[in-house]
Short mmCIF file of C-alpha atoms in Angstrom, two decimals:
data_model
loop_
_atom_site.label_atom_id
_atom_site.label_comp_id
_atom_site.label_asym_id
_atom_site.label_seq_id
_atom_site.Cartn_x
_atom_site.Cartn_y
_atom_site.Cartn_z
CA UNK A 21 34.20 -48.25 -24.50
CA UNK A 22 30.46 -48.76 -24.84
CA UNK A 23 29.66 -46.01 -22.39
CA UNK A 24 31.35 -43.48 -24.69
CA UNK A 25 29.25 -44.37 -27.70
CA UNK A 26 25.94 -43.93 -25.93
CA UNK A 27 23.57 -41.41 -27.57
CA UNK A 28 23.52 -39.28 -24.41
CA UNK A 29 27.30 -38.80 -24.82
CA UNK A 30 27.85 -38.82 -28.58
CA UNK A 31 25.01 -36.50 -29.60
CA UNK A 32 26.03 -33.74 -27.14
CA UNK A 33 29.63 -34.02 -28.37
CA UNK A 34 28.55 -33.72 -32.01
CA UNK A 35 26.30 -30.76 -31.26
CA UNK A 36 29.09 -29.14 -29.22
CA UNK A 37 31.45 -29.33 -32.21
CA UNK A 38 28.79 -27.92 -34.54
CA UNK A 39 28.12 -25.08 -32.09
CA UNK A 40 31.83 -24.23 -31.98
CA UNK A 41 31.97 -24.18 -35.78
CA UNK A 42 28.95 -21.89 -35.80
CA UNK A 43 30.39 -19.37 -33.36
CA UNK A 44 33.70 -19.38 -35.24
CA UNK A 45 31.70 -18.40 -38.33
CA UNK A 46 29.90 -15.73 -36.29
CA UNK A 47 33.23 -14.29 -35.13
CA UNK A 48 34.40 -13.96 -38.73
CA UNK A 49 31.09 -12.40 -39.76
CA UNK A 50 31.58 -9.84 -37.00
CA UNK A 51 35.06 -9.04 -38.34
CA UNK A 52 36.89 -10.62 -35.44
CA UNK A 53 39.75 -12.72 -36.77
CA UNK A 54 40.91 -14.22 -33.49
CA UNK A 55 38.49 -17.14 -33.94
CA UNK A 56 38.23 -18.96 -30.62
CA UNK A 57 40.69 -16.60 -28.92
CA UNK A 58 39.87 -14.12 -26.15
CA UNK A 59 39.91 -11.10 -28.45
CA UNK A 60 36.52 -12.22 -29.80
CA UNK A 61 35.00 -13.49 -26.55
CA UNK A 62 35.96 -10.87 -24.00
CA UNK A 63 33.23 -8.24 -23.99
CA UNK A 64 31.87 -5.69 -21.48
CA UNK A 65 31.21 -7.51 -18.19
CA UNK A 66 33.94 -10.03 -19.02
CA UNK A 67 36.42 -7.45 -17.70
CA UNK A 68 34.57 -7.30 -14.39
CA UNK A 69 34.67 -11.06 -13.91
CA UNK A 70 38.39 -11.07 -14.70
CA UNK A 71 38.93 -8.18 -12.29
CA UNK A 72 37.12 -10.07 -9.52
CA UNK A 73 39.33 -13.10 -10.19
CA UNK A 74 42.38 -10.89 -9.58
CA UNK A 75 41.19 -8.51 -6.84
CA UNK A 76 38.06 -9.98 -5.29
CA UNK A 77 35.01 -7.81 -4.65
CA UNK A 78 35.51 -4.06 -4.38
CA UNK A 79 33.19 -1.27 -3.23
CA UNK A 80 33.70 2.50 -3.21
CA UNK A 81 31.79 5.71 -3.75
CA UNK A 82 31.48 6.65 -7.41
CA UNK A 83 33.47 9.63 -8.65
CA UNK A 84 34.47 11.48 -11.83
CA UNK A 85 36.26 8.42 -13.19
CA UNK A 86 32.92 6.61 -13.26
CA UNK A 87 31.05 9.58 -14.72
CA UNK A 88 29.70 10.93 -11.42
CA UNK A 89 30.29 14.23 -9.72
CA UNK A 90 32.66 14.80 -6.80
CA UNK A 91 31.05 13.63 -3.56
CA UNK A 92 28.47 11.38 -5.25
CA UNK A 93 26.62 9.10 -2.86
CA UNK A 94 26.22 6.25 -5.35
CA UNK A 95 28.32 3.13 -4.89
CA UNK A 96 30.61 1.65 -7.52
CA UNK A 97 32.81 -1.42 -7.69
CA UNK A 98 32.46 -4.98 -8.88
CA UNK A 99 30.45 -6.32 -5.93
CA UNK A 100 27.30 -6.48 -8.03
CA UNK A 101 28.64 -9.46 -9.98
CA UNK A 102 28.68 -13.10 -8.88
CA UNK A 103 31.79 -14.70 -7.40
CA UNK A 104 31.87 -18.39 -8.37
CA UNK A 105 33.06 -18.00 -11.97
CA UNK A 106 35.87 -15.56 -11.05
CA UNK A 107 36.93 -17.91 -8.25
CA UNK A 108 37.20 -20.79 -10.71
CA UNK A 109 39.18 -18.57 -13.10
CA UNK A 110 41.56 -17.71 -10.23
CA UNK A 111 42.02 -21.38 -9.31
CA UNK A 112 42.60 -22.52 -12.90
CA UNK A 113 45.02 -19.65 -13.46
CA UNK A 114 47.03 -20.61 -10.37
CA UNK A 115 47.02 -24.32 -11.16
CA UNK A 116 47.77 -24.11 -14.88
CA UNK A 117 49.60 -20.84 -15.38
CA UNK A 118 47.15 -19.85 -18.13
CA UNK A 119 46.12 -16.22 -18.28
CA UNK A 120 42.81 -15.20 -16.74
CA UNK A 121 41.28 -14.74 -20.18
CA UNK A 122 42.31 -18.20 -21.39
CA UNK A 123 41.21 -19.74 -18.09
CA UNK A 124 37.80 -18.09 -18.46
CA UNK A 125 37.39 -19.41 -22.00
CA UNK A 126 38.39 -22.93 -20.97
CA UNK A 127 35.88 -22.91 -18.12
CA UNK A 128 33.09 -21.57 -20.33
CA UNK A 129 33.69 -24.34 -22.86
CA UNK A 130 33.94 -27.10 -20.25
CA UNK A 131 30.68 -26.05 -18.62
CA UNK A 132 28.97 -25.64 -21.99
CA UNK A 133 29.78 -29.24 -22.84
CA UNK A 134 28.75 -30.30 -19.35
CA UNK A 135 25.45 -28.47 -19.77
CA UNK A 136 24.76 -30.33 -23.04
CA UNK A 137 25.55 -33.68 -21.42
CA UNK A 138 23.18 -32.98 -18.54
CA UNK A 139 20.53 -31.67 -20.97
CA UNK A 140 20.71 -35.04 -22.77
CA UNK A 141 19.89 -36.75 -19.47
CA UNK A 142 17.02 -34.35 -18.82
CA UNK A 143 15.64 -34.94 -22.29
CA UNK A 144 16.01 -38.70 -21.82
CA UNK A 145 18.13 -39.12 -24.95
CA UNK A 146 18.57 -42.89 -25.21
CA UNK A 147 18.88 -43.55 -28.94
CA UNK A 148 20.42 -42.06 -32.06
CA UNK A 149 17.70 -40.22 -33.95
CA UNK A 150 17.07 -36.97 -35.76
CA UNK A 151 14.59 -36.03 -33.05
CA UNK A 152 17.15 -36.37 -30.26
CA UNK A 153 19.72 -34.48 -32.31
CA UNK A 154 17.23 -31.61 -32.67
CA UNK A 155 16.48 -31.61 -28.93
CA UNK A 156 20.15 -31.31 -27.97
CA UNK A 157 20.60 -28.66 -30.67
CA UNK A 158 17.83 -26.57 -29.09
CA UNK A 159 19.77 -26.63 -25.81
CA UNK A 160 22.94 -25.54 -27.64
CA UNK A 161 21.41 -22.87 -29.92
CA UNK A 162 18.76 -21.52 -27.57
CA UNK A 163 18.36 -17.71 -27.47
CA UNK A 164 21.36 -16.05 -25.88
CA UNK A 165 23.63 -19.00 -26.67
CA UNK A 166 26.47 -16.74 -27.83
CA UNK A 167 27.22 -16.14 -24.13
CA UNK A 168 27.87 -19.85 -23.54
CA UNK A 169 31.13 -19.39 -25.47
CA UNK A 170 32.25 -16.07 -23.99
CA UNK A 171 34.10 -15.05 -20.84
CA UNK A 172 30.83 -14.95 -18.93
CA UNK A 173 29.43 -17.36 -16.31
CA UNK A 174 26.37 -18.21 -18.45
CA UNK A 175 27.44 -21.76 -19.35
CA UNK A 176 28.31 -22.32 -15.68
CA UNK A 177 24.89 -21.29 -14.40
CA UNK A 178 23.13 -23.23 -17.18
CA UNK A 179 25.13 -26.33 -16.20
CA UNK A 180 24.38 -25.97 -12.49
CA UNK A 181 20.67 -25.29 -12.96
CA UNK A 182 20.46 -28.27 -15.32
CA UNK A 183 22.03 -30.41 -12.59
CA UNK A 184 19.48 -29.04 -10.13
CA UNK A 185 16.69 -30.00 -12.53
CA UNK A 186 18.09 -33.49 -13.01
CA UNK A 187 18.47 -34.15 -9.29
CA UNK A 188 15.01 -32.78 -8.49
CA UNK A 189 13.53 -34.92 -11.23
CA UNK A 190 15.18 -37.96 -9.63
CA UNK A 191 14.14 -36.72 -6.14
CA UNK A 192 17.77 -36.62 -5.06
CA UNK A 193 17.22 -33.61 -2.82
CA UNK A 194 20.64 -33.40 -1.19
CA UNK A 195 22.46 -33.30 -4.53
CA UNK A 196 19.88 -30.79 -5.76
CA UNK A 197 20.67 -28.58 -2.78
CA UNK A 198 24.40 -28.66 -3.53
CA UNK A 199 23.74 -27.77 -7.18
CA UNK A 200 21.38 -25.00 -6.08
CA UNK A 201 23.99 -23.63 -3.65
CA UNK A 202 26.55 -23.19 -6.41
CA UNK A 203 23.94 -21.95 -8.92
CA UNK A 204 22.99 -19.09 -6.58
CA UNK A 205 26.66 -18.06 -6.40
CA UNK A 206 27.21 -18.32 -10.15
CA UNK A 207 25.09 -15.45 -11.50
CA UNK A 208 23.20 -12.39 -10.29
CA UNK A 209 19.81 -13.89 -11.17
CA UNK A 210 20.70 -16.97 -9.15
CA UNK A 211 18.74 -15.36 -6.33
CA UNK A 212 15.59 -15.83 -8.37
CA UNK A 213 16.19 -19.55 -8.01
CA UNK A 214 15.46 -19.27 -4.30
CA UNK A 215 12.14 -17.60 -5.12
CA UNK A 216 11.25 -20.48 -7.45
CA UNK A 217 12.23 -22.97 -4.77
CA UNK A 218 10.14 -21.12 -2.19
CA UNK A 219 7.03 -21.22 -4.38
CA UNK A 220 7.64 -24.87 -5.21
CA UNK A 221 7.99 -25.66 -1.50
CA UNK A 222 4.67 -23.94 -0.83
CA UNK A 223 3.09 -26.07 -3.55
CA UNK A 224 4.46 -29.26 -1.97
CA UNK A 225 3.15 -28.16 1.44
CA UNK A 226 -0.26 -27.20 0.05
CA UNK A 227 -0.64 -30.56 -1.68
CA UNK A 228 0.63 -32.36 1.45
CA UNK A 229 3.39 -33.99 -0.54
CA UNK A 230 5.39 -36.32 1.75
CA UNK A 231 8.64 -35.11 0.12
CA UNK A 232 8.17 -31.54 1.40
CA UNK A 233 10.59 -31.88 4.31
CA UNK A 234 13.28 -33.52 2.20
CA UNK A 235 13.01 -30.63 -0.24
CA UNK A 236 12.85 -27.97 2.49
CA UNK A 237 15.83 -29.12 4.54
CA UNK A 238 18.05 -30.69 1.88
CA UNK A 239 17.42 -28.59 -1.24
CA UNK A 240 16.02 -25.22 -0.20
CA UNK A 241 17.93 -24.77 3.05
CA UNK A 242 21.31 -25.71 1.55
CA UNK A 243 20.72 -23.40 -1.43
CA UNK A 244 19.84 -20.54 0.92
CA UNK A 245 23.17 -20.81 2.72
CA UNK A 246 24.78 -19.45 -0.45
CA UNK A 247 23.35 -16.03 0.40
CA UNK A 248 24.82 -16.18 3.89
CA UNK A 249 28.18 -17.12 2.42
CA UNK A 250 28.02 -14.24 -0.04
CA UNK A 251 27.09 -11.72 2.68
CA UNK A 252 29.94 -12.90 4.90
CA UNK A 253 32.42 -12.71 2.02
CA UNK A 254 31.29 -9.22 1.03
CA UNK A 255 31.58 -8.02 4.63
CA UNK A 256 35.13 -9.35 4.87
CA UNK A 257 36.11 -7.99 1.43
CA UNK A 258 34.39 -4.59 1.48
CA UNK A 259 33.18 -3.95 5.02
CA UNK A 260 29.56 -4.05 3.86
CA UNK A 261 27.48 -7.23 3.91
CA UNK A 262 25.05 -5.63 1.43
CA UNK A 263 27.69 -4.59 -1.12
CA UNK A 264 25.74 -6.32 -3.90
CA UNK A 265 22.66 -4.21 -3.24
CA UNK A 266 24.65 -1.00 -2.88
CA UNK A 267 26.22 -1.41 -6.34
CA UNK A 268 23.01 -2.53 -8.03
CA UNK A 269 21.00 0.20 -6.28
CA UNK A 270 22.35 2.98 -8.49
CA UNK A 271 20.70 1.45 -11.56
CA UNK A 272 17.26 2.23 -10.16
CA UNK A 273 15.75 -1.17 -10.95
CA UNK A 274 12.23 -1.83 -9.76
CA UNK A 275 9.40 -4.20 -10.54
CA UNK A 276 7.02 -3.03 -13.26
CA UNK A 277 4.06 -4.84 -14.77
CA UNK A 278 5.00 -7.06 -17.71
CA UNK A 279 2.37 -5.26 -19.79
CA UNK A 280 4.06 -1.91 -19.26
CA UNK A 281 7.46 -3.36 -20.14
CA UNK A 282 5.96 -5.00 -23.22
CA UNK A 283 4.76 -1.58 -24.33
CA UNK A 284 8.25 -0.11 -23.79
CA UNK A 285 9.93 -2.90 -25.71
CA UNK A 286 7.38 -2.63 -28.49
CA UNK A 287 8.17 1.07 -28.86
CA UNK A 288 11.85 0.26 -29.18
CA UNK A 289 11.00 -2.22 -31.91
CA UNK A 290 8.76 0.00 -34.07
CA UNK A 291 9.79 3.58 -33.32
CA UNK A 292 12.97 3.64 -35.43
CA UNK A 293 14.00 2.41 -38.89
CA UNK A 294 14.96 -1.26 -38.80
CA UNK A 295 18.60 -2.03 -38.00
CA UNK A 296 20.55 -5.08 -36.88
CA UNK A 297 20.02 -4.01 -33.26
CA UNK A 298 16.26 -4.54 -33.62
CA UNK A 299 16.91 -8.28 -33.56
CA UNK A 300 17.36 -8.11 -29.79
CA UNK A 301 13.79 -6.84 -29.46
CA UNK A 302 12.54 -9.41 -31.97
CA UNK A 303 14.10 -12.09 -29.77
CA UNK A 304 12.36 -10.58 -26.73
CA UNK A 305 8.98 -10.84 -28.47
CA UNK A 306 9.66 -14.42 -29.52
CA UNK A 307 10.71 -15.33 -25.99
CA UNK A 308 7.51 -13.93 -24.49
CA UNK A 309 5.38 -16.22 -26.64
CA UNK A 310 7.73 -19.18 -26.27
CA UNK A 311 8.08 -19.00 -22.48
CA UNK A 312 4.36 -18.48 -21.96
CA UNK A 313 3.47 -21.40 -24.19
CA UNK A 314 6.13 -23.74 -22.78
CA UNK A 315 5.45 -22.92 -19.12
CA UNK A 316 1.68 -23.37 -19.56
CA UNK A 317 2.23 -26.60 -21.48
CA UNK A 318 4.54 -27.91 -18.75
CA UNK A 319 2.18 -26.83 -15.97
CA UNK A 320 -0.79 -28.57 -17.57
CA UNK A 321 1.05 -31.88 -17.88
CA UNK A 322 1.48 -32.16 -14.11
CA UNK A 323 2.02 -35.94 -13.85
CA UNK A 324 4.72 -35.17 -11.28
CA UNK A 325 5.40 -32.24 -8.92
CA UNK A 326 8.68 -31.64 -10.78
CA UNK A 327 6.71 -30.25 -13.73
CA UNK A 328 5.41 -27.51 -11.44
CA UNK A 329 8.98 -26.53 -10.57
CA UNK A 330 9.87 -26.60 -14.26
CA UNK A 331 6.97 -24.31 -15.16
CA UNK A 332 7.70 -21.88 -12.31
CA UNK A 333 11.35 -21.70 -13.34
CA UNK A 334 10.52 -20.78 -16.94
CA UNK A 335 8.01 -18.14 -15.94
CA UNK A 336 10.01 -16.50 -13.14
CA UNK A 337 13.41 -16.53 -14.84
CA UNK A 338 12.03 -14.81 -17.91
CA UNK A 339 9.31 -12.47 -16.69
CA UNK A 340 10.98 -11.27 -13.49
CA UNK A 341 14.08 -9.85 -15.26
CA UNK A 342 11.75 -8.70 -18.05
CA UNK A 343 9.74 -6.67 -15.53
CA UNK A 344 12.67 -5.07 -13.71
CA UNK A 345 13.92 -2.54 -16.25
CA UNK A 346 14.13 -1.78 -19.93
CA UNK A 347 17.92 -1.78 -19.42
CA UNK A 348 18.20 -5.43 -18.32
CA UNK A 349 20.16 -7.55 -20.80
CA UNK A 350 17.34 -9.91 -21.68
CA UNK A 351 19.21 -11.38 -24.65
CA UNK A 352 21.85 -12.64 -22.21
CA UNK A 353 19.38 -13.71 -19.54
CA UNK A 354 17.55 -15.84 -22.12
CA UNK A 355 20.47 -18.29 -22.08
CA UNK A 356 20.01 -18.87 -18.34
CA UNK A 357 16.75 -20.62 -19.24
CA UNK A 358 18.83 -23.44 -20.77
CA UNK A 359 17.51 -26.21 -18.51
CA UNK A 360 13.94 -25.13 -19.18
CA UNK A 361 14.20 -26.11 -22.84
CA UNK A 362 14.16 -29.75 -21.77
CA UNK A 363 10.34 -29.46 -21.75
CA UNK A 364 10.46 -29.50 -25.56
CA UNK A 365 11.01 -33.27 -25.40
CA UNK A 366 7.23 -33.64 -25.03
CA UNK A 367 6.51 -31.72 -28.25
CA UNK A 368 6.02 -33.26 -31.72
CA UNK A 369 9.08 -33.52 -33.95
CA UNK A 370 7.85 -30.98 -36.51
CA UNK A 371 7.41 -28.39 -33.77
CA UNK A 372 10.84 -28.86 -32.19
CA UNK A 373 12.32 -28.55 -35.70
CA UNK A 374 10.56 -25.20 -36.08
CA UNK A 375 11.83 -24.09 -32.65
CA UNK A 376 15.41 -25.02 -33.62
CA UNK A 377 15.12 -23.11 -36.91
CA UNK A 378 13.94 -20.01 -35.02
CA UNK A 379 16.77 -20.36 -32.49
CA UNK A 380 19.42 -20.53 -35.23
CA UNK A 381 17.82 -17.62 -37.10
CA UNK A 382 18.07 -15.49 -33.96
CA UNK A 383 21.60 -16.68 -33.14
CA UNK A 384 23.13 -15.16 -36.26
CA UNK A 385 22.25 -11.45 -35.77
CA UNK A 386 22.53 -11.57 -31.96
CA UNK A 387 25.91 -13.26 -32.25
CA UNK A 388 27.23 -10.57 -34.57
CA UNK A 389 25.91 -7.86 -32.23
CA UNK A 390 27.87 -9.47 -29.40
CA UNK A 391 31.07 -9.74 -31.42
CA UNK A 392 30.76 -6.08 -32.38
CA UNK A 393 30.20 -5.14 -28.72
CA UNK A 394 26.83 -3.62 -29.59
CA UNK A 395 25.02 -5.62 -26.91
CA UNK A 396 26.37 -6.10 -23.41
#
């Protein structure tokens, strides 16, 4: 009984309930009366994940049905979206008999709670206090949190990356590799995780850290096998090992300098009369300052190599998608940073309270935009 009344269990449960009450309120504010039902939480790419759970990956040349001309060379299909979440939807659907939509919602909620429980471990929550309540609330209400509750794999990837963080922090490299393997398969930006791991491995090698080989062969190598698995699956399903790149290629993404993208986002913010949609760009500006400050703060602490990984994760997972295209859904990608917010445990209480207030202030307009299908 005692293990269930520990702060690291009770506080995440309380915050989870509060978060569910908040998103129910958001649904009503967005004129969706289905509450926690799928009518409010199935939006845009949700249909693709559900389609993958039913059909697997598909790949074909685009045509008039997709808005392209006859004989277009571009590739269409659902192969540009990650497979783990749809696979779990398929398994839960088969085992329980629930519809795909209900299965997706159940999974999103289970992994959201799991993410909060792991975040409590990362933040070393060991007593009941207002400070610890605020820290867990930051994890729950961080920018992009509306996607934790939707038929999207965002809570899944946040949970898996948080596990990776926890295992790396404890230097449990094999478990970290398993978490990394599944994280790579859970979301399209999971590939960035391998880049972060690669840079972290180079840091360990450069500093002659004796743990380098444990990290390289247990964490990095196991995580990399996820790519091989994905390529093999796509070849069997579509006949093309590079189906992911074929589908994503038509969007014309490329790396730009963050300064250029900042200029483009700034123009979107100030060039038109203010509307509710401008809140997505306001969040982007807030995230630039927040991620820069938090990653630098974490990097400067440096009592352990893990803090270097933490800092690299924050920087890469925000600024790499930020630099790819003006069309990237940054408001959604912000939620993938979930594990990175654990660095706030080193900040003074007044500052984490301010951060939480900002997070909640951003959650209201961005949540309504999601409910109204204005943002993807």
